[in-house]
PDB file of C-alpha atoms in Angstrom:
ATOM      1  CA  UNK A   1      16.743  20.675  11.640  1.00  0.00           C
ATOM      2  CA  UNK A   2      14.639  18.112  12.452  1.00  0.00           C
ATOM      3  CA  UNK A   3      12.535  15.538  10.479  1.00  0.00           C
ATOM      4  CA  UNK A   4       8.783  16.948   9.112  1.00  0.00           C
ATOM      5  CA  UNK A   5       5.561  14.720  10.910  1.00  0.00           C
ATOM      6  CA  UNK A   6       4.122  12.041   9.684  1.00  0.00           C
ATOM      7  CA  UNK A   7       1.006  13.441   7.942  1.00  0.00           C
ATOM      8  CA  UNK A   8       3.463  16.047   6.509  1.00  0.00           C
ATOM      9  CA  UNK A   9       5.586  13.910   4.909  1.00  0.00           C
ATOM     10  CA  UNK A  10       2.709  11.881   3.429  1.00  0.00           C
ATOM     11  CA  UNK A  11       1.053  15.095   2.231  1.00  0.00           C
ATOM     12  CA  UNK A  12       4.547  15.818   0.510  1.00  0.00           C
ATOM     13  CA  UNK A  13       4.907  12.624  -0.661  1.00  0.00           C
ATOM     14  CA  UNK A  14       1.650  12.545  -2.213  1.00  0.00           C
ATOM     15  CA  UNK A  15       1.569  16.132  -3.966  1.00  0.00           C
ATOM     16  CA  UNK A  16       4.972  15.251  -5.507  1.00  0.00           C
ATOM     17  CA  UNK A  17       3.083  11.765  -6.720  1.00  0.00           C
ATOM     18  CA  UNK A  18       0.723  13.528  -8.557  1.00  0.00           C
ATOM     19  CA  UNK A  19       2.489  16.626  -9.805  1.00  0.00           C
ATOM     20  CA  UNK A  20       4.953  13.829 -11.284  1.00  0.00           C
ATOM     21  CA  UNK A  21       1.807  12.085 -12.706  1.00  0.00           C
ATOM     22  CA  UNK A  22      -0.430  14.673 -14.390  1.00  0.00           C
ATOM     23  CA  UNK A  23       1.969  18.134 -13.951  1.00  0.00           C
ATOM     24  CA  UNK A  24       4.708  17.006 -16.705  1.00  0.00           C
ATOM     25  CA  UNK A  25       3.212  17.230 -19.791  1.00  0.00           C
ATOM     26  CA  UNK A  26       4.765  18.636 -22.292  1.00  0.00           C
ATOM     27  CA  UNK A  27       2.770  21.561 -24.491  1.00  0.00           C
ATOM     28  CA  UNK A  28       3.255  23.946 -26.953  1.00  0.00           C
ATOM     29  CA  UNK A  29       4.888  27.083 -25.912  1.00  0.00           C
ATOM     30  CA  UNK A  30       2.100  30.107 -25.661  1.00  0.00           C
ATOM     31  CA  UNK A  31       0.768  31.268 -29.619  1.00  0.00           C
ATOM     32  CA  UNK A  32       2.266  34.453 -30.728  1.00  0.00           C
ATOM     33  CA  UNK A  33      -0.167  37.366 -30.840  1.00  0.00           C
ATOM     34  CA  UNK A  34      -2.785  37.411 -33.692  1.00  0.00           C
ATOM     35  CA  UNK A  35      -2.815  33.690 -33.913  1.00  0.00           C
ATOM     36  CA  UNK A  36      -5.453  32.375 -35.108  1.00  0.00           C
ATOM     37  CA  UNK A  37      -5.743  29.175 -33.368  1.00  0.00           C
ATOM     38  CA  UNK A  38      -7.321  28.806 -29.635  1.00  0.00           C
ATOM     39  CA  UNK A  39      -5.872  27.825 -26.834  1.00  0.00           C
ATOM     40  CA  UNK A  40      -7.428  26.004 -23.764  1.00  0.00           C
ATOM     41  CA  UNK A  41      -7.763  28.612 -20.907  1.00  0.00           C
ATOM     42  CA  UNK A  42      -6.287  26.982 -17.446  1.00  0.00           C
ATOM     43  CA  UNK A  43      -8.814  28.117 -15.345  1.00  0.00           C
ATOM     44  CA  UNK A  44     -11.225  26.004 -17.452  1.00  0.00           C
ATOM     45  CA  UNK A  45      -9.442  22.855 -16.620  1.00  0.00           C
ATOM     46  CA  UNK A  46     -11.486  20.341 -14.543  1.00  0.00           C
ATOM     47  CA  UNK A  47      -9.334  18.622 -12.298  1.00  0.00           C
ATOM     48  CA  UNK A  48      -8.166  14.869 -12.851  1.00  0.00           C
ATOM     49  CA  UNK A  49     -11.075  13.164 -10.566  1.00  0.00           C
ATOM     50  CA  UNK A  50     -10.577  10.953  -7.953  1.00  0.00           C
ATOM     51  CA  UNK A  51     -10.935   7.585 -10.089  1.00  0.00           C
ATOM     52  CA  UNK A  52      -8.675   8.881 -12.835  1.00  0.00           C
ATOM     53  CA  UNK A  53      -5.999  10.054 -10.149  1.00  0.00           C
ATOM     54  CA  UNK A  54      -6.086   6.205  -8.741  1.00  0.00           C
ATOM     55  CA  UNK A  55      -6.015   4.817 -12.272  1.00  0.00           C
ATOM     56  CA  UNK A  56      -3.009   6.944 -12.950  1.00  0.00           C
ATOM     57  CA  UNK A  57      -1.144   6.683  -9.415  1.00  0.00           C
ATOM     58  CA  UNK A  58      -1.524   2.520  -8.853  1.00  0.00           C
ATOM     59  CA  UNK A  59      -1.282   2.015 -12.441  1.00  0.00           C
ATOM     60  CA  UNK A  60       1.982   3.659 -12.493  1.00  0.00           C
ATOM     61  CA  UNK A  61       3.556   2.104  -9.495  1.00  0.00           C
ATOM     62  CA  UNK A  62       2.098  -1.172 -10.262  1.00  0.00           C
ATOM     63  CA  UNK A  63       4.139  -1.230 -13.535  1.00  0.00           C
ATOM     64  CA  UNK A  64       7.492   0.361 -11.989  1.00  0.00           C
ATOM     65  CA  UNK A  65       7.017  -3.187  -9.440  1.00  0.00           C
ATOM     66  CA  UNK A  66       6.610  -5.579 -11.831  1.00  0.00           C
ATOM     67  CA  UNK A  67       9.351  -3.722 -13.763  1.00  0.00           C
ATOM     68  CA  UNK A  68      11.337  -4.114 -10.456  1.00  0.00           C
ATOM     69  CA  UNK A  69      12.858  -0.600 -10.894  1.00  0.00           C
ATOM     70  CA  UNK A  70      14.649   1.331  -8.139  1.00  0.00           C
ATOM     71  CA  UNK A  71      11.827   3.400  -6.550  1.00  0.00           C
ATOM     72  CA  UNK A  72       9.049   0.321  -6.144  1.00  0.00           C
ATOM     73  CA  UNK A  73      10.298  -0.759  -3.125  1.00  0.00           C
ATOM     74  CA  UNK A  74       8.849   2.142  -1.589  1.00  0.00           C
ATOM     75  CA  UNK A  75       6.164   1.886   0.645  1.00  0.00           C
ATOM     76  CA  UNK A  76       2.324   2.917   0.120  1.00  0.00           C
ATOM     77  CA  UNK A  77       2.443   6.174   1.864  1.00  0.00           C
ATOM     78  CA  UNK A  78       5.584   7.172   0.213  1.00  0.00           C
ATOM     79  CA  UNK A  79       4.015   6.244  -3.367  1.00  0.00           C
ATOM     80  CA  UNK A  80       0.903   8.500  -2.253  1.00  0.00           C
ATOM     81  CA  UNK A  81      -1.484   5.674  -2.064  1.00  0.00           C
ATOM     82  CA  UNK A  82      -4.509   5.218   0.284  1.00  0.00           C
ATOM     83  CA  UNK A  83      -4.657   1.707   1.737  1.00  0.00           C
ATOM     84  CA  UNK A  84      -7.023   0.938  -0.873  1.00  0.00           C
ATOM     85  CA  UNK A  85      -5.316   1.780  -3.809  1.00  0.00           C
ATOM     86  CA  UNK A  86      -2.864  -0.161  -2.519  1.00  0.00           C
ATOM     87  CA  UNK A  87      -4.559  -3.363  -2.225  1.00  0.00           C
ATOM     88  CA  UNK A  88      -5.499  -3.008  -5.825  1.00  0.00           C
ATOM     89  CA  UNK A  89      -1.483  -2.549  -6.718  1.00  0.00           C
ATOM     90  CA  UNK A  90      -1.129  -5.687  -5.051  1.00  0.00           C
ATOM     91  CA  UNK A  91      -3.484  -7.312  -7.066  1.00  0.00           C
ATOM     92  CA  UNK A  92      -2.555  -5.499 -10.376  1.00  0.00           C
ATOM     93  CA  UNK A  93       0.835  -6.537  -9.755  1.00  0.00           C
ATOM     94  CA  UNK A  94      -0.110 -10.668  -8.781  1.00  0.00           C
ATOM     95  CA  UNK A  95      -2.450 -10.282 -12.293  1.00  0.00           C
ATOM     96  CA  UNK A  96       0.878  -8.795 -13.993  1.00  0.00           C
ATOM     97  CA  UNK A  97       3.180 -11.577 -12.744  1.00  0.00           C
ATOM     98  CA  UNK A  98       1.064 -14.270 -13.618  1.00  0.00           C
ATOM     99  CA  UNK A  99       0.731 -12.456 -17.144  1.00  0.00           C
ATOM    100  CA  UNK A 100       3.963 -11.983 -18.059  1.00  0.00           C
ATOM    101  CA  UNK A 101       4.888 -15.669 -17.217  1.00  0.00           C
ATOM    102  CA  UNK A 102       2.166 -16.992 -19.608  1.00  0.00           C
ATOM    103  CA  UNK A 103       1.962 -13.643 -22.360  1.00  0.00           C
ATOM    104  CA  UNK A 104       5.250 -11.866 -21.896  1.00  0.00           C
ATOM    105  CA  UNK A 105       6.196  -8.622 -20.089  1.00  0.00           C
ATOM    106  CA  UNK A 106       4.615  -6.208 -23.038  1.00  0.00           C
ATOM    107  CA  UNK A 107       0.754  -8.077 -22.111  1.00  0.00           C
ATOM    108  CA  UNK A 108       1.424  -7.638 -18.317  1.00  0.00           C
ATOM    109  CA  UNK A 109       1.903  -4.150 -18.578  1.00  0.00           C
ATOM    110  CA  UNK A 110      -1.008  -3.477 -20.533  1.00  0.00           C
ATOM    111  CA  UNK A 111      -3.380  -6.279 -18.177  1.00  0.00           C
ATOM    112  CA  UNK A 112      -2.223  -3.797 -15.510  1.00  0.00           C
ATOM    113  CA  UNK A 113      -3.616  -0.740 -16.992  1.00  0.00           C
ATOM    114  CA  UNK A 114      -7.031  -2.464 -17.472  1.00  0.00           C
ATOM    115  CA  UNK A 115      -7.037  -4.037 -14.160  1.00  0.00           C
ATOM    116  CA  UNK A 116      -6.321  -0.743 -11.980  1.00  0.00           C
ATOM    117  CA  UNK A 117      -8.508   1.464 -14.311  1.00  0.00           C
ATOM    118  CA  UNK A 118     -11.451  -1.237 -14.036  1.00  0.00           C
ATOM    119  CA  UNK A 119     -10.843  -1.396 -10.368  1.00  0.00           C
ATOM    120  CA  UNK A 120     -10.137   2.058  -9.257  1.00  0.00           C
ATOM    121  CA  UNK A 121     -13.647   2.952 -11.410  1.00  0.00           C
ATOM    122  CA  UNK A 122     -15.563   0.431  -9.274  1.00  0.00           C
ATOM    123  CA  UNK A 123     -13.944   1.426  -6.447  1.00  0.00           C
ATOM    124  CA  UNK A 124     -14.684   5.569  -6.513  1.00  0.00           C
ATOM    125  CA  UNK A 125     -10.853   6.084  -6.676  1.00  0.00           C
ATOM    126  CA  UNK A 126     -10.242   4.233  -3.734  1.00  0.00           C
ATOM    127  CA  UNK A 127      -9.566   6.930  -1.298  1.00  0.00           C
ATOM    128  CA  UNK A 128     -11.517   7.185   1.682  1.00  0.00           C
ATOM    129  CA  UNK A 129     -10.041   4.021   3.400  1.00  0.00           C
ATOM    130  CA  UNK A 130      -6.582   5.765   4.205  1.00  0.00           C
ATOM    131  CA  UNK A 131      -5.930   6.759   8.179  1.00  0.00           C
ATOM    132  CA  UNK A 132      -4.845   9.943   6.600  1.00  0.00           C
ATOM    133  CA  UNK A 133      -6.804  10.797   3.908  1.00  0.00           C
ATOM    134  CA  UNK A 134      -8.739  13.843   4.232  1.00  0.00           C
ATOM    135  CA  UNK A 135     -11.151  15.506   1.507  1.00  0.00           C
ATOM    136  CA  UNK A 136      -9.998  18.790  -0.225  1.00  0.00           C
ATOM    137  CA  UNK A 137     -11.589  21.474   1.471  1.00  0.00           C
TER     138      UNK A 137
END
């Protein structure tokens, strides 16, 4: 068995990025019958949008870098990121370093939140500048 293509892998990659991201939250088990209290219907649910999926994504791997943990030493397409959203991990992550050497690790983690969510908002999401980004059909 041979290896998948290129675009496969990176449409693998990034589908496993985000179901890690947004598809693990824990919730209550479904109410028993006759309960009284209401429960959100799925096919209600908006999708994350494309600014809160970047704010979540580089966010995350920005952190898990600074942190130096095994799996940032990955490479943008195997963290799901557009080439974009990359450039702003870089950043986020420069901003973190040069945080936690004046503020501690604690205030570089949360500078990085407020940097990616400020700059994946100005941005759009930051997704359009990948080679292999395509919109959902």
């Amino acid at each position: 068995m041979g290896t998948m293509p290129r675009t496969a892998r990176y449409a693998a990659h990034t589908l496993l990025a985000a179901l890690a991201l947004t598809g693990c939250s824990s919730s209550a088990p479904p109410s028993a019958a006759g309960s009284a209290s209401p429960s959100a219907d799925p096919a209600t649910t908006a999708p994350p949008s494309p600014v809160q999926v970047c704010t979540s994504l580089v966010s995350y791997w920005a952190k898990e870098t600074l942190l130096g943990t095994t799996w940032s030493g990955l490479d943008w397409e195997q963290k799901g990121l557009s080439n974009a959203q990359y450039a702003i991990h870089e950043d986020a992550v420069a901003a973190g370093r040069a945080e936690e050497r004046t503020a501690g690790r604690d205030k570089a983690l949360e500078l990085i939140d407020r940097f990616v969510a400020q700059r994946c908002a100005a941005e759009g999401g930051a997704t359009t500048s990948s080679e292999n980004w395509r919109p959902p059909t």
